[in-house]
Tab-separated table of C-alpha atoms in Angstrom:
chain	number	residue	atom	x	y	z
A	1	MET	CA	112.132	122.319	110.687
A	2	SER	CA	109.353	120.748	108.625
A	3	ARG	CA	105.840	120.597	109.957
A	4	ARG	CA	105.249	117.784	112.470
A	5	GLN	CA	102.064	115.817	113.116
A	6	LEU	CA	100.946	113.276	115.696
A	7	LEU	CA	99.466	110.047	114.314
A	8	ILE	CA	97.184	107.897	116.489
A	9	ASP	CA	95.910	104.416	115.585
A	10	VAL	CA	93.584	103.161	118.347
A	11	GLY	CA	93.216	99.377	118.131
A	12	ASN	CA	91.271	96.993	120.333
A	13	GLY	CA	94.354	95.943	122.295
A	14	ARG	CA	97.077	98.530	121.666
A	15	THR	CA	97.184	102.138	120.530
A	16	LYS	CA	100.053	103.157	118.261
A	17	PHE	CA	101.414	106.699	118.305
A	18	GLY	CA	103.662	108.158	115.633
A	19	LEU	CA	105.480	111.460	115.307
A	20	ALA	CA	105.801	112.318	111.634
A	21	THR	CA	106.777	114.904	109.085
A	22	SER	CA	104.845	115.150	105.826
A	23	GLU	CA	107.228	112.562	104.311
A	24	ALA	CA	108.171	110.104	107.077
A	25	ILE	CA	107.430	108.657	110.501
A	26	LEU	CA	110.165	109.748	112.890
A	27	GLU	CA	109.292	108.001	116.177
A	28	ARG	CA	106.786	105.409	117.415
A	29	ARG	CA	105.295	104.665	120.815
A	30	GLU	CA	102.517	102.349	122.089
A	31	HIS	CA	100.061	102.170	124.970
A	32	ALA	CA	97.394	99.707	126.117
A	33	THR	CA	94.066	100.966	124.758
A	34	ARG	CA	92.067	100.000	127.851
A	35	GLU	CA	94.366	102.185	129.985
A	36	LEU	CA	94.031	105.344	127.885
A	37	SER	CA	93.106	108.562	129.679
A	38	PRO	CA	93.918	112.241	129.169
A	39	ASP	CA	96.890	111.875	131.533
A	40	ALA	CA	98.085	108.775	129.666
A	41	VAL	CA	97.889	110.623	126.336
A	42	ARG	CA	99.951	113.484	127.773
A	43	ALA	CA	102.510	111.042	129.193
A	44	VAL	CA	102.913	109.061	125.965
A	45	THR	CA	103.335	112.176	123.830
A	46	GLN	CA	105.585	114.012	126.292
A	47	GLY	CA	108.518	115.644	124.527
A	48	TRP	CA	106.923	115.467	121.079
A	49	GLN	CA	106.315	118.789	119.321
A	50	PHE	CA	103.604	118.803	116.651
A	51	GLU	CA	101.190	121.196	114.967
A	52	SER	CA	98.303	118.793	114.277
A	53	ALA	CA	97.095	115.275	115.061
A	54	VAL	CA	95.208	112.637	113.060
A	55	ILE	CA	93.381	109.725	114.692
A	56	CYS	CA	91.620	106.569	113.562
A	57	SER	CA	89.909	104.562	116.261
A	58	VAL	CA	87.991	101.283	116.370
A	59	VAL	CA	87.236	101.966	120.065
A	60	PRO	CA	84.855	104.969	120.178
A	61	LYS	CA	85.010	105.323	123.971
A	62	ALA	CA	88.770	105.975	123.758
A	63	VAL	CA	88.407	109.070	121.577
A	64	PRO	CA	87.200	111.619	124.215
A	65	ALA	CA	90.576	111.436	125.996
A	66	PHE	CA	92.272	112.602	122.805
A	67	ARG	CA	89.681	115.325	122.206
A	68	GLU	CA	90.304	116.670	125.715
A	69	VAL	CA	94.078	116.812	125.272
A	70	LEU	CA	94.366	117.821	121.612
A	71	GLY	CA	91.274	119.978	121.033
A	72	ASP	CA	91.253	121.737	117.657
A	73	GLN	CA	94.544	120.104	116.669
A	74	LEU	CA	92.764	116.765	116.239
A	75	ILE	CA	91.510	115.462	112.890
A	76	GLU	CA	89.251	112.416	113.324
A	77	LEU	CA	89.350	110.201	110.244
A	78	ARG	CA	85.839	109.430	109.010
A	79	TYR	CA	84.279	108.398	105.720
A	80	ASP	CA	83.662	112.077	104.836
A	81	THR	CA	87.203	113.271	105.655
A	82	PRO	CA	89.196	114.361	102.555
A	83	MET	CA	91.444	111.366	101.836
A	84	GLY	CA	92.486	111.539	98.202
A	85	ILE	CA	90.419	108.424	97.443
A	86	GLY	CA	86.725	107.894	96.780
A	87	ILE	CA	84.225	105.509	98.365
A	88	ARG	CA	81.746	103.305	96.508
A	89	TYR	CA	80.058	101.487	99.364
A	90	PRO	CA	76.376	101.350	100.399
A	91	LYS	CA	76.904	102.594	103.968
A	92	PRO	CA	80.240	104.442	104.036
A	93	GLU	CA	79.720	105.498	107.655
A	94	SER	CA	80.036	101.837	108.680
A	95	ILE	CA	83.604	101.459	107.350
A	96	GLY	CA	86.172	101.249	110.147
A	97	PRO	CA	88.439	104.323	110.100
A	98	ASP	CA	91.548	102.138	110.349
A	99	ARG	CA	90.451	100.427	107.146
A	100	LEU	CA	90.113	103.798	105.435
A	101	ALA	CA	93.604	104.766	106.613
A	102	ASN	CA	94.965	101.534	105.143
A	103	ALA	CA	93.213	102.213	101.828
A	104	VAL	CA	94.679	105.727	101.705
A	105	ALA	CA	98.203	104.378	102.244
A	106	LEU	CA	97.634	101.696	99.614
A	107	ALA	CA	96.451	104.219	97.031
A	108	HIS	CA	99.191	106.785	97.559
A	109	MET	CA	102.155	104.495	98.284
A	110	HIS	CA	101.513	101.273	96.361
A	111	GLY	CA	98.908	101.941	93.686
A	112	ALA	CA	95.538	100.620	92.605
A	113	PRO	CA	93.773	98.326	92.135
A	114	GLY	CA	94.911	96.844	95.390
A	115	ILE	CA	94.193	94.861	98.534
A	116	VAL	CA	95.290	95.538	102.101
A	117	ILE	CA	95.370	92.659	104.587
A	118	ASP	CA	95.427	93.838	108.204
A	119	PHE	CA	96.198	91.117	110.753
A	120	GLY	CA	94.736	92.322	114.043
A	121	THR	CA	92.102	91.058	116.478
A	122	ALA	CA	90.191	90.426	113.261
A	123	VAL	CA	91.902	90.017	109.893
A	124	THR	CA	90.472	92.459	107.379
A	125	PHE	CA	90.847	92.643	103.626
A	126	ASP	CA	90.124	96.030	102.039
A	127	ILE	CA	89.853	96.547	98.317
A	128	LEU	CA	90.635	99.573	96.188
A	129	SER	CA	89.395	99.745	92.588
A	130	ALA	CA	91.603	100.742	89.675
A	131	ASP	CA	90.185	104.289	89.829
A	132	LYS	CA	91.064	104.526	93.561
A	133	PHE	CA	87.677	103.985	95.146
A	134	TYR	CA	87.202	101.960	98.319
A	135	ILE	CA	84.736	99.292	97.205
A	136	GLY	CA	84.483	96.863	100.150
A	137	GLY	CA	86.255	94.101	101.967
A	138	VAL	CA	86.283	90.908	103.993
A	139	ILE	CA	86.375	90.386	107.765
A	140	ALA	CA	87.499	87.094	109.324
A	141	PRO	CA	88.614	86.063	112.824
A	142	GLY	CA	92.156	87.038	113.726
A	143	LEU	CA	94.747	84.311	114.222
A	144	ARG	CA	95.099	84.784	117.981
A	145	LEU	CA	91.346	85.088	118.373
A	146	MET	CA	90.994	81.635	116.826
A	147	THR	CA	93.719	79.965	118.901
A	148	ASP	CA	92.597	81.635	122.144
A	149	TYR	CA	89.016	80.545	121.437
A	150	LEU	CA	90.151	76.926	121.120
A	151	HIS	CA	91.719	77.135	124.573
A	152	GLU	CA	88.826	78.980	126.195
A	153	ARG	CA	86.054	76.781	124.776
A	154	THR	CA	87.620	73.364	125.329
A	155	ALA	CA	88.618	71.532	128.488
A	156	LEU	CA	91.876	69.995	127.271
A	157	LEU	CA	93.396	72.202	124.581
A	158	PRO	CA	96.162	74.521	125.829
A	159	ARG	CA	96.886	78.129	124.890
A	160	VAL	CA	100.003	78.096	122.675
A	161	ASP	CA	102.676	80.623	121.765
A	162	LEU	CA	102.413	80.925	118.012
A	163	ARG	CA	105.426	79.851	115.985
A	164	GLU	CA	106.204	77.833	112.892
A	165	PRO	CA	105.299	74.116	113.279
A	166	THR	CA	108.083	71.634	112.622
A	167	THR	CA	105.762	69.291	110.715
A	168	ALA	CA	102.272	69.382	109.218
A	169	ILE	CA	101.394	66.233	111.157
A	170	GLY	CA	101.343	67.330	114.774
A	171	GLN	CA	103.193	64.989	117.147
A	172	SER	CA	101.603	66.588	120.212
A	173	THR	CA	98.506	68.597	121.043
A	174	GLU	CA	100.568	71.782	120.857
A	175	GLY	CA	102.099	70.715	117.538
A	176	ALA	CA	98.660	69.953	116.118
A	177	ILE	CA	97.358	73.399	117.137
A	178	LEU	CA	100.433	75.103	115.649
A	179	ALA	CA	99.946	73.226	112.360
A	180	GLY	CA	96.286	74.205	112.279
A	181	ALA	CA	97.133	77.815	113.039
A	182	ALA	CA	99.964	78.247	110.537
A	183	ILE	CA	98.895	76.025	107.659
A	184	GLY	CA	95.162	76.439	108.095
A	185	TYR	CA	95.286	80.200	108.529
A	186	ARG	CA	97.517	80.702	105.504
A	187	GLY	CA	95.121	78.546	103.518
A	188	MET	CA	92.229	80.799	104.524
A	189	VAL	CA	94.154	83.933	103.545
A	190	LYS	CA	95.143	82.424	100.181
A	191	GLY	CA	91.554	81.373	99.480
A	192	ILE	CA	90.173	84.835	100.201
A	193	LEU	CA	92.868	86.513	98.087
A	194	GLU	CA	92.162	84.172	95.179
A	195	ALA	CA	88.447	85.022	95.262
A	196	LEU	CA	89.138	88.773	95.514
A	197	LYS	CA	91.611	88.790	92.636
A	198	LYS	CA	89.121	86.874	90.508
A	199	GLU	CA	86.423	89.477	91.158
A	200	LEU	CA	88.873	92.240	90.257
A	201	GLY	CA	89.012	90.741	86.794
A	202	GLY	CA	92.526	89.416	86.557
A	203	GLN	CA	94.184	92.849	86.701
A	204	LYS	CA	97.608	93.275	88.264
A	205	VAL	CA	96.797	93.925	91.924
A	206	SER	CA	98.982	95.592	94.566
A	207	ILE	CA	98.793	93.591	97.815
A	208	VAL	CA	100.142	94.900	101.117
A	209	ALA	CA	99.890	93.314	104.570
A	210	THR	CA	100.115	94.982	107.962
A	211	GLY	CA	99.331	94.174	111.596
A	212	GLY	CA	100.953	92.141	114.342
A	213	ASP	CA	101.055	88.730	112.658
A	214	ALA	CA	101.588	89.925	109.088
A	215	GLU	CA	105.303	89.141	108.789
A	216	TRP	CA	104.947	85.623	110.205
A	217	ILE	CA	101.900	84.653	108.165
A	218	ILE	CA	103.072	86.161	104.868
A	219	SER	CA	106.607	84.721	105.152
A	220	GLY	CA	105.262	81.192	104.791
A	221	MET	CA	102.787	81.796	101.974
A	222	GLY	CA	105.108	81.996	98.978
A	223	GLU	CA	103.154	84.957	97.616
A	224	ASP	CA	104.360	88.312	96.279
A	225	ILE	CA	102.982	90.369	99.169
A	226	LEU	CA	104.681	93.365	100.748
A	227	THR	CA	104.491	93.855	104.520
A	228	ASP	CA	104.485	97.256	106.210
A	229	PRO	CA	103.907	97.434	109.981
A	230	ASP	CA	103.363	101.221	109.721
A	231	LEU	CA	100.806	101.165	106.900
A	232	THR	CA	97.923	102.543	108.993
A	233	LEU	CA	100.098	105.317	110.423
A	234	HIS	CA	101.219	106.219	106.904
A	235	GLY	CA	97.575	106.510	105.875
A	236	LEU	CA	97.004	108.930	108.752
A	237	ARG	CA	100.127	110.885	107.748
A	238	LEU	CA	98.798	111.247	104.202
A	239	VAL	CA	95.366	112.371	105.432
A	240	GLY	CA	97.102	114.954	107.627
A	241	ASN	CA	99.081	116.200	104.637
A	242	LEU	CA	95.831	116.942	102.791
A	243	ARG	CA	94.726	119.154	105.677
A	244	ALA	CA	98.049	120.945	106.028
A	245	PRO	CA	97.926	124.767	105.675
A	246	LEU	CA	99.331	126.252	102.498
């Protein structure tokens, strides 16, 4: 049996777990991040056999539970972890580890130069140069953050379940919000991508999207953009491969 590793992507809302070989992700599980504890980690990973674990976390207070359970098996992805890519960025320690994992997956699976769009609580754009260096990115409000904010900060606007609007001209308050969310958000994404591609000098750029709303947003953009819901986990898998014993 090939060597197995546990992959852990700790997000603001949900934590994704993956059981992987060096080549593929075999199984996936999830857990609410705010409810993580050593016992929860043991319960989620029950029945999984692995030799090492790799974690990226945007919630620092969640990491001690994993350290307690996994001990020396755990590799914590940081800017100075061997990744197979370089970093050209003024303060590399400030780069979110999930963004580094995405850049690793982009470099090794899709090529450079490239851009990763990660649709989460925030939407992030991370850029890899032609010589496979992380060179920076863009952070904007996530889609649900924007629509929830409208509801929470106004007296009359409802919270809506996101879906494709039937028309651009909303025929109800809900329809107007859906049009703003879908059409407006895609316009923002297109505008950012256009500016990034221009700064990359007109080279052919690999673009990959991941995150909860990626499929829905990208499907209506008419752009040549791949979507991969497991991109961050693949980045962790690749980092783990670099640390594998000979």
